[in-house]
mmCIF file of C-alpha atoms in Angstrom:
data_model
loop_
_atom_site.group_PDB
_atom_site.id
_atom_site.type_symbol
_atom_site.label_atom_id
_atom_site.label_comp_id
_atom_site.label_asym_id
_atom_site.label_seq_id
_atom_site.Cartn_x
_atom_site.Cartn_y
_atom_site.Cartn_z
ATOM 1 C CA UNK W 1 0.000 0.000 0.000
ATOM 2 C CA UNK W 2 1.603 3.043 -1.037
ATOM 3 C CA UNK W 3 1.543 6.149 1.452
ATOM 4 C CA UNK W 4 1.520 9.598 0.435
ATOM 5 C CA UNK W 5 2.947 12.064 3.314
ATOM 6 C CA UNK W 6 1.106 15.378 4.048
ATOM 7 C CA UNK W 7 3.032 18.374 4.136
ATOM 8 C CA UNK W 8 1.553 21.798 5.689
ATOM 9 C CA UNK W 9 1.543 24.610 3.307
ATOM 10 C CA UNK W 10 2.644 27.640 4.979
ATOM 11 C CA UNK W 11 0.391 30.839 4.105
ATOM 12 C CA UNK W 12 1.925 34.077 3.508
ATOM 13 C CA UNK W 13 0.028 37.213 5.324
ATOM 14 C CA UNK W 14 0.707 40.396 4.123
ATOM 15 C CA UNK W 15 2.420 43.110 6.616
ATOM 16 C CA UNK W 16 -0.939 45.138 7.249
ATOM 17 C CA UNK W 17 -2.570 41.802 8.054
ATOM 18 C CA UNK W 18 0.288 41.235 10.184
ATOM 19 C CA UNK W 19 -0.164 44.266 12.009
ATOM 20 C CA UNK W 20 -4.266 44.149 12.137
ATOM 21 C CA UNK W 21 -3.440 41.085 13.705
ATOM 22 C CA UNK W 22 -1.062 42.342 16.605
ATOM 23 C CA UNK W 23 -3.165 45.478 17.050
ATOM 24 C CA UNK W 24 -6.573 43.520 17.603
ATOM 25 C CA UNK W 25 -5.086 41.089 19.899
ATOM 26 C CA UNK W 26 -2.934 44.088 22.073
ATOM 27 C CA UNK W 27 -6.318 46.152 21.970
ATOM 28 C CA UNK W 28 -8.417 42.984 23.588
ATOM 29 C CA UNK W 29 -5.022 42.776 26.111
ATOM 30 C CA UNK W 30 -5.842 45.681 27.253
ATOM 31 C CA UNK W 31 -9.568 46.190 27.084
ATOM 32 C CA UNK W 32 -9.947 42.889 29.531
ATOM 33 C CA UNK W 33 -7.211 44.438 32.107
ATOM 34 C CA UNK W 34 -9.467 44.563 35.794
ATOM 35 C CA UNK W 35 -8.786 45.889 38.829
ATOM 36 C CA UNK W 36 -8.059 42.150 39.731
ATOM 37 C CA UNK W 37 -5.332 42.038 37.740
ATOM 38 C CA UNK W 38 -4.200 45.331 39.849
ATOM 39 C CA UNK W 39 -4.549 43.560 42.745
ATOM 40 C CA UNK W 40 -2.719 40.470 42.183
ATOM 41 C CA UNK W 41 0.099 42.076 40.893
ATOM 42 C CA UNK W 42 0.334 43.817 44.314
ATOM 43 C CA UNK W 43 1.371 47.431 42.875
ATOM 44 C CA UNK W 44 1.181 48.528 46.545
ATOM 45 C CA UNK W 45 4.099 46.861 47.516
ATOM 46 C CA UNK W 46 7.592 47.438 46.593
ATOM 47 C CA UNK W 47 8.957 44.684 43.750
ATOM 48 C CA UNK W 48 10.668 41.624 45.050
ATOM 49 C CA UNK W 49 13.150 41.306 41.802
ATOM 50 C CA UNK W 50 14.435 43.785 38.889
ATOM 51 C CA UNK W 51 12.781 41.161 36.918
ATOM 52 C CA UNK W 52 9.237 41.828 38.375
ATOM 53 C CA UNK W 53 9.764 45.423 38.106
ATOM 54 C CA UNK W 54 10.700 45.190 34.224
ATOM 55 C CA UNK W 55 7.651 42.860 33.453
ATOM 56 C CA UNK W 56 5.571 44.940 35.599
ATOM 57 C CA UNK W 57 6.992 48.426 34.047
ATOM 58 C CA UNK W 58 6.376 47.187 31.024
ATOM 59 C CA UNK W 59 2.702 46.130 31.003
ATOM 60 C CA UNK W 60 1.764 49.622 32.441
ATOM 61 C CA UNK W 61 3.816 51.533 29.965
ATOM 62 C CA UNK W 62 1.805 49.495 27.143
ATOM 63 C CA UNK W 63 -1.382 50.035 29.099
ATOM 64 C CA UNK W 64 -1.034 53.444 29.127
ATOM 65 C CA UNK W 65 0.584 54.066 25.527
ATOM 66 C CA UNK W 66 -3.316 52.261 24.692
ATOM 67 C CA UNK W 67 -5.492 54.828 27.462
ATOM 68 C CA UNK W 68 -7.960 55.130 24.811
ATOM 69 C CA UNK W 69 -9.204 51.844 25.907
ATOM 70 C CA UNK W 70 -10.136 52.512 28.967
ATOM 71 C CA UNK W 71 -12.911 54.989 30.857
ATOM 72 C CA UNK W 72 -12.366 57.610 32.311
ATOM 73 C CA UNK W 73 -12.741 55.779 35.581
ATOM 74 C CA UNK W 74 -10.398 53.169 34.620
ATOM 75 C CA UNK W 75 -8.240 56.049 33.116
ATOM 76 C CA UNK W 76 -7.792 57.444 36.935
ATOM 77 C CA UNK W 77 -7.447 53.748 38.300
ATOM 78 C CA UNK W 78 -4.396 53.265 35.685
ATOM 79 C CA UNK W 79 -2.523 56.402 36.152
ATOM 80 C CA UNK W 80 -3.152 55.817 40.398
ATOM 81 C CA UNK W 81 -1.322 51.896 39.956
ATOM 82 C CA UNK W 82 1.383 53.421 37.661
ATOM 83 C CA UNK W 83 2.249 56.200 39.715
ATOM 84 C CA UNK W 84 2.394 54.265 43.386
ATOM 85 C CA UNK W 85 4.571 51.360 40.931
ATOM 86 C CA UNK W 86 6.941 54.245 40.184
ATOM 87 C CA UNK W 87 7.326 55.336 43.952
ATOM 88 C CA UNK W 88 7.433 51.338 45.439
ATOM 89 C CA UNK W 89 9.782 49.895 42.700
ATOM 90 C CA UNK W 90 12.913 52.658 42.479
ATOM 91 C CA UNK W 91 11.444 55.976 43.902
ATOM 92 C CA UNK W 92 11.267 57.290 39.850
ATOM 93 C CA UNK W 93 10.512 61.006 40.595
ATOM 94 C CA UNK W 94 9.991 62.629 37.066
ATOM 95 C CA UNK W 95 11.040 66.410 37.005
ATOM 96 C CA UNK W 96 9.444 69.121 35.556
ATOM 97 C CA UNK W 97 12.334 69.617 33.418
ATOM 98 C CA UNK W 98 11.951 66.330 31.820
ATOM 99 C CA UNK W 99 8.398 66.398 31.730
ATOM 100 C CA UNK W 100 8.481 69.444 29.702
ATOM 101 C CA UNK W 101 11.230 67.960 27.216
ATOM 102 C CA UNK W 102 9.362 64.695 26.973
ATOM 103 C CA UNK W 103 6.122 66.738 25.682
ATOM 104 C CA UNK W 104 8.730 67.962 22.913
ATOM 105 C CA UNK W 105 9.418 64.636 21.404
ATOM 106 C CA UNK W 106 7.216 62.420 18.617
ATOM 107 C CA UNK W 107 5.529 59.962 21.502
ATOM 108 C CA UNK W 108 5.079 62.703 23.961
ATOM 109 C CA UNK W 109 3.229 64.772 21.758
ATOM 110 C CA UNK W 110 1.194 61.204 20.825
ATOM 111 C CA UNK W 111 0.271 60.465 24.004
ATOM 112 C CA UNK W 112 -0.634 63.998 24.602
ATOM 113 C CA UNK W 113 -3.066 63.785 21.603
ATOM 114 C CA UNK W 114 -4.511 60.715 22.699
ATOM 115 C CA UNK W 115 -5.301 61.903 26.602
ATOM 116 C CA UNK W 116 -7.102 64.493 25.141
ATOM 117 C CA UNK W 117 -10.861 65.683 26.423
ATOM 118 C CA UNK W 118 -13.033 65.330 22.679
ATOM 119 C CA UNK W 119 -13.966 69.108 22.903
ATOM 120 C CA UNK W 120 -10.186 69.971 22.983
ATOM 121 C CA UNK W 121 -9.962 67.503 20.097
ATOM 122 C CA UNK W 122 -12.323 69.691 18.122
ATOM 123 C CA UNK W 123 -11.053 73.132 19.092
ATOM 124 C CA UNK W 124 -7.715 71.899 17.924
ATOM 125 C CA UNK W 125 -8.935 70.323 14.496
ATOM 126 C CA UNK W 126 -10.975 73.135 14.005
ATOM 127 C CA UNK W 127 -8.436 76.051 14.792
ATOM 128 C CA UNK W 128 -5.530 74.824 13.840
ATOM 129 C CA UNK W 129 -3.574 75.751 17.123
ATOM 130 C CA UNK W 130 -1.192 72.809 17.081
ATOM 131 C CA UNK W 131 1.396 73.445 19.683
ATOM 132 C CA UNK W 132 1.202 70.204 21.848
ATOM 133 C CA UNK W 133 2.201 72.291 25.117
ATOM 134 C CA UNK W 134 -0.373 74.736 24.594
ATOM 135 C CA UNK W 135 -3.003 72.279 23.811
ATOM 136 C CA UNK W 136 -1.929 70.269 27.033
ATOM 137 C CA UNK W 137 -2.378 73.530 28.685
ATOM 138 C CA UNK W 138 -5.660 73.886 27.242
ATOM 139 C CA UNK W 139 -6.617 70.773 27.978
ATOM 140 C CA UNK W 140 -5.952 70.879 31.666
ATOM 141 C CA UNK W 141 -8.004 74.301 31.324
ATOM 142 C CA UNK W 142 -11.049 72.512 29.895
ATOM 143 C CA UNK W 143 -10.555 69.394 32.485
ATOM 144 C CA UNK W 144 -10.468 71.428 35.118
ATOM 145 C CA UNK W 145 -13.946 73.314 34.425
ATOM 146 C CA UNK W 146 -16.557 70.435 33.937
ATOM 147 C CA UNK W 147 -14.402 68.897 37.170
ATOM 148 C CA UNK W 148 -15.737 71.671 39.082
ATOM 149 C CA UNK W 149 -19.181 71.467 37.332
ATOM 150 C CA UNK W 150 -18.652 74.943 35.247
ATOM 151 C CA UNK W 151 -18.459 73.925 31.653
ATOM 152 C CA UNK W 152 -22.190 73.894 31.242
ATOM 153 C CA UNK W 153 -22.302 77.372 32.321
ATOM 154 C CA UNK W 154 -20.919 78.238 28.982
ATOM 155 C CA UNK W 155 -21.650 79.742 25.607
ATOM 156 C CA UNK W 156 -18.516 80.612 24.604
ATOM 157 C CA UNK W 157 -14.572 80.500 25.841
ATOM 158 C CA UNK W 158 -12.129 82.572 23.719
ATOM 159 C CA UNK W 159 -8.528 81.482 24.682
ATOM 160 C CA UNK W 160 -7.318 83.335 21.679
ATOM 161 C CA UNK W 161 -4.463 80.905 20.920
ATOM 162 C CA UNK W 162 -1.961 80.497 18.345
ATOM 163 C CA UNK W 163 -1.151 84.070 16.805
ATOM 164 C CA UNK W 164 -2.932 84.658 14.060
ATOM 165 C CA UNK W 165 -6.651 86.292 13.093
ATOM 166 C CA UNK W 166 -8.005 82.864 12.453
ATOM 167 C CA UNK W 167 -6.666 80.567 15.101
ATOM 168 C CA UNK W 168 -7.421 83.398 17.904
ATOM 169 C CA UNK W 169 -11.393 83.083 16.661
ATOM 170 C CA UNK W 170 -12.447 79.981 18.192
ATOM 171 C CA UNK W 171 -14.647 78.658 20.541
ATOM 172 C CA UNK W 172 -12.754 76.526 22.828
ATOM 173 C CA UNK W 173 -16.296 75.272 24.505
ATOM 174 C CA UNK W 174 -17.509 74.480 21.033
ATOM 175 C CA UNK W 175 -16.024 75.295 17.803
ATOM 176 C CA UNK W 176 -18.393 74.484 15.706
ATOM 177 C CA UNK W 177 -20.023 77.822 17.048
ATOM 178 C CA UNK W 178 -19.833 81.503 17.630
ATOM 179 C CA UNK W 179 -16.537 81.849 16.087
ATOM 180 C CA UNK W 180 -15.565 85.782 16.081
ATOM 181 C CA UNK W 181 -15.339 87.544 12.484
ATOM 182 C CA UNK W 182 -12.614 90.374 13.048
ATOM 183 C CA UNK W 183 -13.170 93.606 11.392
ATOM 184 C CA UNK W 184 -9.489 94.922 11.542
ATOM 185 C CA UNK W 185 -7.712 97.218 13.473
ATOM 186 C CA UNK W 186 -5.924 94.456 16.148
ATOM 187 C CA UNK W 187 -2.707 92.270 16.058
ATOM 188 C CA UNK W 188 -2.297 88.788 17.517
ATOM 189 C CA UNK W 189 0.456 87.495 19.378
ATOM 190 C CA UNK W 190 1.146 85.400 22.495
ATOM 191 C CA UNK W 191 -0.718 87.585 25.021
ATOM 192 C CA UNK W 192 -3.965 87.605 22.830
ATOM 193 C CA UNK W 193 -5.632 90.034 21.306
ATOM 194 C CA UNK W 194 -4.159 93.959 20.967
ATOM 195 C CA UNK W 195 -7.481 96.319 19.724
ATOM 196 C CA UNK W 196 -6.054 99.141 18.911
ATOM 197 C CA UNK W 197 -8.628 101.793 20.214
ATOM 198 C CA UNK W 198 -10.112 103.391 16.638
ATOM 199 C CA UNK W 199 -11.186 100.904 14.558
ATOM 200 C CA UNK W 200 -10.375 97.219 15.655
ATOM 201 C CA UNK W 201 -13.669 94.212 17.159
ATOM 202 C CA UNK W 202 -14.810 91.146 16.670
ATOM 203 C CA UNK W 203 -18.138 89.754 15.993
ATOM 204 C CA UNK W 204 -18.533 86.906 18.437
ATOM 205 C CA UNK W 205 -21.668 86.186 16.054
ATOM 206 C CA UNK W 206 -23.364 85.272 19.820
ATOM 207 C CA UNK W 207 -27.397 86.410 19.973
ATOM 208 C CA UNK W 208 -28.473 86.268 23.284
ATOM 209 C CA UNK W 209 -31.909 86.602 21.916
ATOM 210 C CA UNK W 210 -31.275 84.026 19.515
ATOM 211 C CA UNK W 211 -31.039 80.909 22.477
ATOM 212 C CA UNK W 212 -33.930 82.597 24.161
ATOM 213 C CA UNK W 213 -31.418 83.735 27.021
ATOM 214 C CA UNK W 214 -32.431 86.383 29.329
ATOM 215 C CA UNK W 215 -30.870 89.708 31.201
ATOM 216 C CA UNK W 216 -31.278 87.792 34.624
ATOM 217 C CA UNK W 217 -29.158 85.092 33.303
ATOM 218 C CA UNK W 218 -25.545 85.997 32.030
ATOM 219 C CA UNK W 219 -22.379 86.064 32.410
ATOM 220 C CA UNK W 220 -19.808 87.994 30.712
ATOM 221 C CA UNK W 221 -15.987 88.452 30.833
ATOM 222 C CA UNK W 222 -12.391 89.542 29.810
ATOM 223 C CA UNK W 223 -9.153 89.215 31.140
ATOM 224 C CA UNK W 224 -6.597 92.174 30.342
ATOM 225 C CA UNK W 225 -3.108 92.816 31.641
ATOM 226 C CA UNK W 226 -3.549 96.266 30.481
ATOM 227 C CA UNK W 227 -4.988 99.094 33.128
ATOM 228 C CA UNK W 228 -7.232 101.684 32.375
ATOM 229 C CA UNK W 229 -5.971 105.182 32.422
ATOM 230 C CA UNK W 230 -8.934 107.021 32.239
ATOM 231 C CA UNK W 231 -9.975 106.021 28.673
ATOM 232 C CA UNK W 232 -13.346 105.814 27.939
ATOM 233 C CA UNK W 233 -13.777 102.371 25.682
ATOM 234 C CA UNK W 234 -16.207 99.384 26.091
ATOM 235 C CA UNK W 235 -14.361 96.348 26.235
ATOM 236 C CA UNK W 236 -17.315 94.164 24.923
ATOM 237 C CA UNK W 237 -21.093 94.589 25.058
ATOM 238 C CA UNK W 238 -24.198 94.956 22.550
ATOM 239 C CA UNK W 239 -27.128 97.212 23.013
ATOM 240 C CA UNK W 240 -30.336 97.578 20.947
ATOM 241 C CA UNK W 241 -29.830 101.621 20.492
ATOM 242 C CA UNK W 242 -27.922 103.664 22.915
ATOM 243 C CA UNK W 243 -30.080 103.761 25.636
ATOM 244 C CA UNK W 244 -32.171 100.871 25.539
ATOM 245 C CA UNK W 245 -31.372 96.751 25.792
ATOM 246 C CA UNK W 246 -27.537 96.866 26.949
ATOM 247 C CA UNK W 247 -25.228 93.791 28.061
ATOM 248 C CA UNK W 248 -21.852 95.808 28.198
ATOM 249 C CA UNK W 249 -19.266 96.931 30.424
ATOM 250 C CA UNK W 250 -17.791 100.321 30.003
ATOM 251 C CA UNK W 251 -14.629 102.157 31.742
ATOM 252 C CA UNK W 252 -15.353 106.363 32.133
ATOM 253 C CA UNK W 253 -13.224 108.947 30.880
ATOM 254 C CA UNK W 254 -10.628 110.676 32.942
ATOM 255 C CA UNK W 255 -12.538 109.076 36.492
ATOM 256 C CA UNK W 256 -11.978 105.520 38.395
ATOM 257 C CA UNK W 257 -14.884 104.108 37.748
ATOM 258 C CA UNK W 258 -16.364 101.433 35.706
ATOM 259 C CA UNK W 259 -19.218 100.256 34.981
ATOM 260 C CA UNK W 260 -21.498 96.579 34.179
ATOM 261 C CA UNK W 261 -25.091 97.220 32.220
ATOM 262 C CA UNK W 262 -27.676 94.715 32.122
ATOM 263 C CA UNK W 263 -30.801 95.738 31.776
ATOM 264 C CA UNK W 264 -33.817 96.720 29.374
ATOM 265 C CA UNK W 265 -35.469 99.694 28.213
ATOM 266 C CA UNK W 266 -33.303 102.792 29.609
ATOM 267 C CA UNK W 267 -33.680 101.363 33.035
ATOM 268 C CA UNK W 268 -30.240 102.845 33.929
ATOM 269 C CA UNK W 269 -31.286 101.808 37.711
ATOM 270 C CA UNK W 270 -29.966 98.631 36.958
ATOM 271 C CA UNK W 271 -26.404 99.550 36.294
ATOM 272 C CA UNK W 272 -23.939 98.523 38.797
ATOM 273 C CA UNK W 273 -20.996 101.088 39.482
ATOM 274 C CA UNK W 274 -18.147 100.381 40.734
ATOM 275 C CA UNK W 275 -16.529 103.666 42.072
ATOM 276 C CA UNK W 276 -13.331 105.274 42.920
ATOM 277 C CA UNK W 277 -11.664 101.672 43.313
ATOM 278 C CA UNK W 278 -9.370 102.014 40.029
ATOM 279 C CA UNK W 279 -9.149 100.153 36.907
ATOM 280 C CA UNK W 280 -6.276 97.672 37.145
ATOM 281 C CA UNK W 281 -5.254 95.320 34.864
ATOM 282 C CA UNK W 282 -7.037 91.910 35.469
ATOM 283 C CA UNK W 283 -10.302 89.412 34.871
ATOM 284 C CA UNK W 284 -13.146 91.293 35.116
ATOM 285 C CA UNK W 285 -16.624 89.502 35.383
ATOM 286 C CA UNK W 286 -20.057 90.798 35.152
ATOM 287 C CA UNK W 287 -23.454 88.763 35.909
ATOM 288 C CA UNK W 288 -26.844 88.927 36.375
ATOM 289 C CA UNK W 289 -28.971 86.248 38.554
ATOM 290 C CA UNK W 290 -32.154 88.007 38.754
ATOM 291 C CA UNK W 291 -33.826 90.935 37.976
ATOM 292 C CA UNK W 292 -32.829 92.401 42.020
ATOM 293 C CA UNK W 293 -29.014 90.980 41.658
ATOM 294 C CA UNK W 294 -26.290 91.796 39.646
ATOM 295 C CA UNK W 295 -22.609 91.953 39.965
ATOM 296 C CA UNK W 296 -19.459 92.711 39.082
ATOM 297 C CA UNK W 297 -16.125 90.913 40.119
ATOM 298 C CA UNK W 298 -12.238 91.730 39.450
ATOM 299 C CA UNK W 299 -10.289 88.961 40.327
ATOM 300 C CA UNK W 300 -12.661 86.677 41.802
ATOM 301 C CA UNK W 301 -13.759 89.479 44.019
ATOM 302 C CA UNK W 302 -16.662 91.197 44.549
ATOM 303 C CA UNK W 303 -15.865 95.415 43.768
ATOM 304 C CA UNK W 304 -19.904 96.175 43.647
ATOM 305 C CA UNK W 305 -23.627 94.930 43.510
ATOM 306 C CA UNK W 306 -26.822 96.243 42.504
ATOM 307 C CA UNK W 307 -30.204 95.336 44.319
ATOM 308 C CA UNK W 308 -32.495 97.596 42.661
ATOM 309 C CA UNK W 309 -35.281 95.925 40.940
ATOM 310 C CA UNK W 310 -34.674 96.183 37.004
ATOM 311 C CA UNK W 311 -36.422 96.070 33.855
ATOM 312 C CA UNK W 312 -35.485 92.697 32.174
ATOM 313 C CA UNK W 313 -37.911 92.192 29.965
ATOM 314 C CA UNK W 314 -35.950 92.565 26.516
ATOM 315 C CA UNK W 315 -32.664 91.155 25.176
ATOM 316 C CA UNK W 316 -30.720 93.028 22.404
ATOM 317 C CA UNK W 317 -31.264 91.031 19.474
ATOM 318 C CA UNK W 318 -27.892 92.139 17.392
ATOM 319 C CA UNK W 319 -24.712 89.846 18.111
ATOM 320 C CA UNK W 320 -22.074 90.803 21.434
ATOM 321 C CA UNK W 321 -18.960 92.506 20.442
ATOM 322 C CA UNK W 322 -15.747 91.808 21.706
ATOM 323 C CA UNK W 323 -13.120 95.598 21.555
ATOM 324 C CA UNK W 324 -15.580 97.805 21.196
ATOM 325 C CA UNK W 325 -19.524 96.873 21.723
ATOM 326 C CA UNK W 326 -22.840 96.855 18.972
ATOM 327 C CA UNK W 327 -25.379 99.767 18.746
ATOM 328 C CA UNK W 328 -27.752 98.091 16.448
ATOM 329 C CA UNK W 329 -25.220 96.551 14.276
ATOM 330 C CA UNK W 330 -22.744 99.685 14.855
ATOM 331 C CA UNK W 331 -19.314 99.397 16.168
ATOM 332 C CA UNK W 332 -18.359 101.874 19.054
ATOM 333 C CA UNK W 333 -16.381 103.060 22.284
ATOM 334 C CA UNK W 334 -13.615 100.625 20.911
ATOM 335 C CA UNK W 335 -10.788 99.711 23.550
ATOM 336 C CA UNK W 336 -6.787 99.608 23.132
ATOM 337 C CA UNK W 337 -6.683 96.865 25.995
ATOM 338 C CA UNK W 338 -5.070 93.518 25.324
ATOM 339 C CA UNK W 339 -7.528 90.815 25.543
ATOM 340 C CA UNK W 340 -6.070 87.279 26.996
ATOM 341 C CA UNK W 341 -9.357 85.251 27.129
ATOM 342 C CA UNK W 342 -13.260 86.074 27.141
ATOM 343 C CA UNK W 343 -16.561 84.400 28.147
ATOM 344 C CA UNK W 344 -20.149 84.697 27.402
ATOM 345 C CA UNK W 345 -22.144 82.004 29.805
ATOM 346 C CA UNK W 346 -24.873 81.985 31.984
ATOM 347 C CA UNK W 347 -25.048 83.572 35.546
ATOM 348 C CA UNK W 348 -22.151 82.450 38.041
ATOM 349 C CA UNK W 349 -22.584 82.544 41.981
ATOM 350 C CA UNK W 350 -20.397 83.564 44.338
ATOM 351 C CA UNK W 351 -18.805 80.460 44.879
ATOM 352 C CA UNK W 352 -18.798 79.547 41.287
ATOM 353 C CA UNK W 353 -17.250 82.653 39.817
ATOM 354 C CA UNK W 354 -14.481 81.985 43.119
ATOM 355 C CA UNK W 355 -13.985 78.992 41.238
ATOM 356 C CA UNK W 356 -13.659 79.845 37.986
ATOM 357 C CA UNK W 357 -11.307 82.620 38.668
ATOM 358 C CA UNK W 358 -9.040 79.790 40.425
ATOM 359 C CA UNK W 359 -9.121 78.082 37.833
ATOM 360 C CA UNK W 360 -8.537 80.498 34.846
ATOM 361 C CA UNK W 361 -5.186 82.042 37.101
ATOM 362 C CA UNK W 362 -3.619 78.689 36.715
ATOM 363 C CA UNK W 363 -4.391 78.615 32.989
ATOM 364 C CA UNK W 364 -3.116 82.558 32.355
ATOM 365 C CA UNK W 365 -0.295 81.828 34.193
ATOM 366 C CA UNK W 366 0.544 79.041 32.154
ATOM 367 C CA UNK W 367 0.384 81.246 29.196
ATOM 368 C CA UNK W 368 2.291 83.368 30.117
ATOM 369 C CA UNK W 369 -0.468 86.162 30.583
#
């Protein structure tokens, strides 16, 4: 009887199917990692062999080179382990020197990309402000405001990043919207925004009327290094005609005072002055809550109130104006100050605006503004 042998055939896989392969089965690695897994390996305790602290080194570093895997909850769980690893197996204490020259290189700015919060994703598609420490910057900004429950108090966030007209026109809380159309008259650089006093604004294209907002119910802000010196400008604001429907603040000429308007039809009563205190640089904040209470901060703290009972019936229905403010769709009382960030939101508290301006020092300062 004559026997034939069987020989296997070996089957030649492309590289890409090669690589599908090793990505699928490294993605289901690390999709099925459990806080069991966490547990057994004992992170808490220091390693018993260089060995153990290789293999165990190693599976976190692939872990967290793949973080996209993960939720957020199992984001915080993974970074926790990795960091009490580092401590317990050779006291690795990272610097801020190397941190920062890490962010510089091809994986650092990967990872950066990849740790992202989705709304920094967009502003960064969308604006084209590419500068990996910035955006890390901006997105420790963004993380840090819906931790503390305040990104939902917002229409609009103007960071103006990056240097240039367009780039310094987005929305960082959503740039799909209210980016500002600039009508001239400003330069761009690393501080912000320079208006230069005659000519220079920007059309946030925001409607309060158009959301069905109302006048008890705003917020509105700018941050300037710049102080006053008795110029009269309005540093944003819109108003139906010049006495009726305003959301603006305005600086006098030649006094200390400023001033926050919110209310409807000439009713001036609600205007909320804040005298004789100066007109430093700074973030200044005005809001509404109700119709009896309005504010205005510098700093995070309060410089004046107004209790008087106020005509809120009407909203101006032409766009806000950032450098100058919108008297029925004209341009005037434009400012020469500096703009490093501005808001348009809903009505902040007390405690709320405290922490927002917390929060917004650590991001100027990281700017450099």
């Amino acid at each position: 009887m004559l026997h034939q042998s069987v020989q296997a055939v070996a089957v030649k896989y492309s590289l890409d199917q090669f690589l599908k392969s090793y990505i699928a089965a490294a993605n289901k690695a690390v999709c099925m990692y459990s806080q069991n897994q966490i547990d057994d390996a004992k992170y808490d305790k220091p390693c018993c062999s260089y060995e153990d602290q290789i293999k165990k080194g190693l599976f976190l570093k692939f872990c967290l080179e793949n973080i996209d895997c993960f939720s957020d909850e199992e984001q915080d769980k993974l970074i926790s382990v990795t960091n009490r690893f580092s401590q317990n197996c050779g006291g690795c204490v990272v610097t801020d020197a190397e941190l920062a020259a890490f962010k510089l290189t091809p994986k650092g700015k990967e990872l950066i990309e990849e740790f992202l919060d989705v709304d920094v994703k967009k502003y960064k598609t969308k604006s084209g402000v590419s500068d990996s420490v910035i955006i890390g910057r901006v997105n420790t900004y963004v993380t840090e405001l819906k931790a503390a429950g305040l990104w939902s108090k917002f229409y609009a966030i103007y960071p103006f990043l990056g240097g240039t007209a367009s780039t310094s026109s987005y929305n960082l809380k959503d740039a799909d919207y209210y980016q500002v159309s600039w009508a001239g008259g400003m330069s761009y650089g690393t501080l912000g925004v320079d208006f230069n006093g005659t000519s220079g604004f920007g059309d946030t294209n925001f409607d309060f009327s158009a959301i069905s907002s109302t006048i008890e119910n705003i917020h509105f802000s700018f941050y300037t290094a710049d102080a006053n010196g008795g110029l009269a400008n309005i540093p944003m604001g819109v108003g139906s005609t010049a006495a009726d429907d305003r959301i603006r603040m305005a600086f006098d000429a030649g006094t200390n005072n400023y001033y926050a308007d919110m209310w409807s039809n000439a009713s001036i009563v609600g205007r909320v002055l804040v005298s004789g205190l100066g007109a430093p640089g700074g973030h200044y904040l005005a809001t509404r809550l109700s119709n009896a209470d309005a504010r205005v901060y510098l700093d995070g703290v309060l410089q004046a109130s107004n209790t008087a009972t106020t005509d809120i019936s009407d909203v101006p229905t032409d766009t806000f104006y950032i450098g100058a403010a919108n008297v029925a769709g004209v341009a005037s009382g434009f400012t020469t100050k500096t703009f490093g960030l501005s808001t348009i939101g809903m009505h902040l508290t007390a405690g709320e605006v405290t922490s927002f301006q917390t929060i917004t020092d650590k991001f100027l300062t990281s700017l450099g503004r």
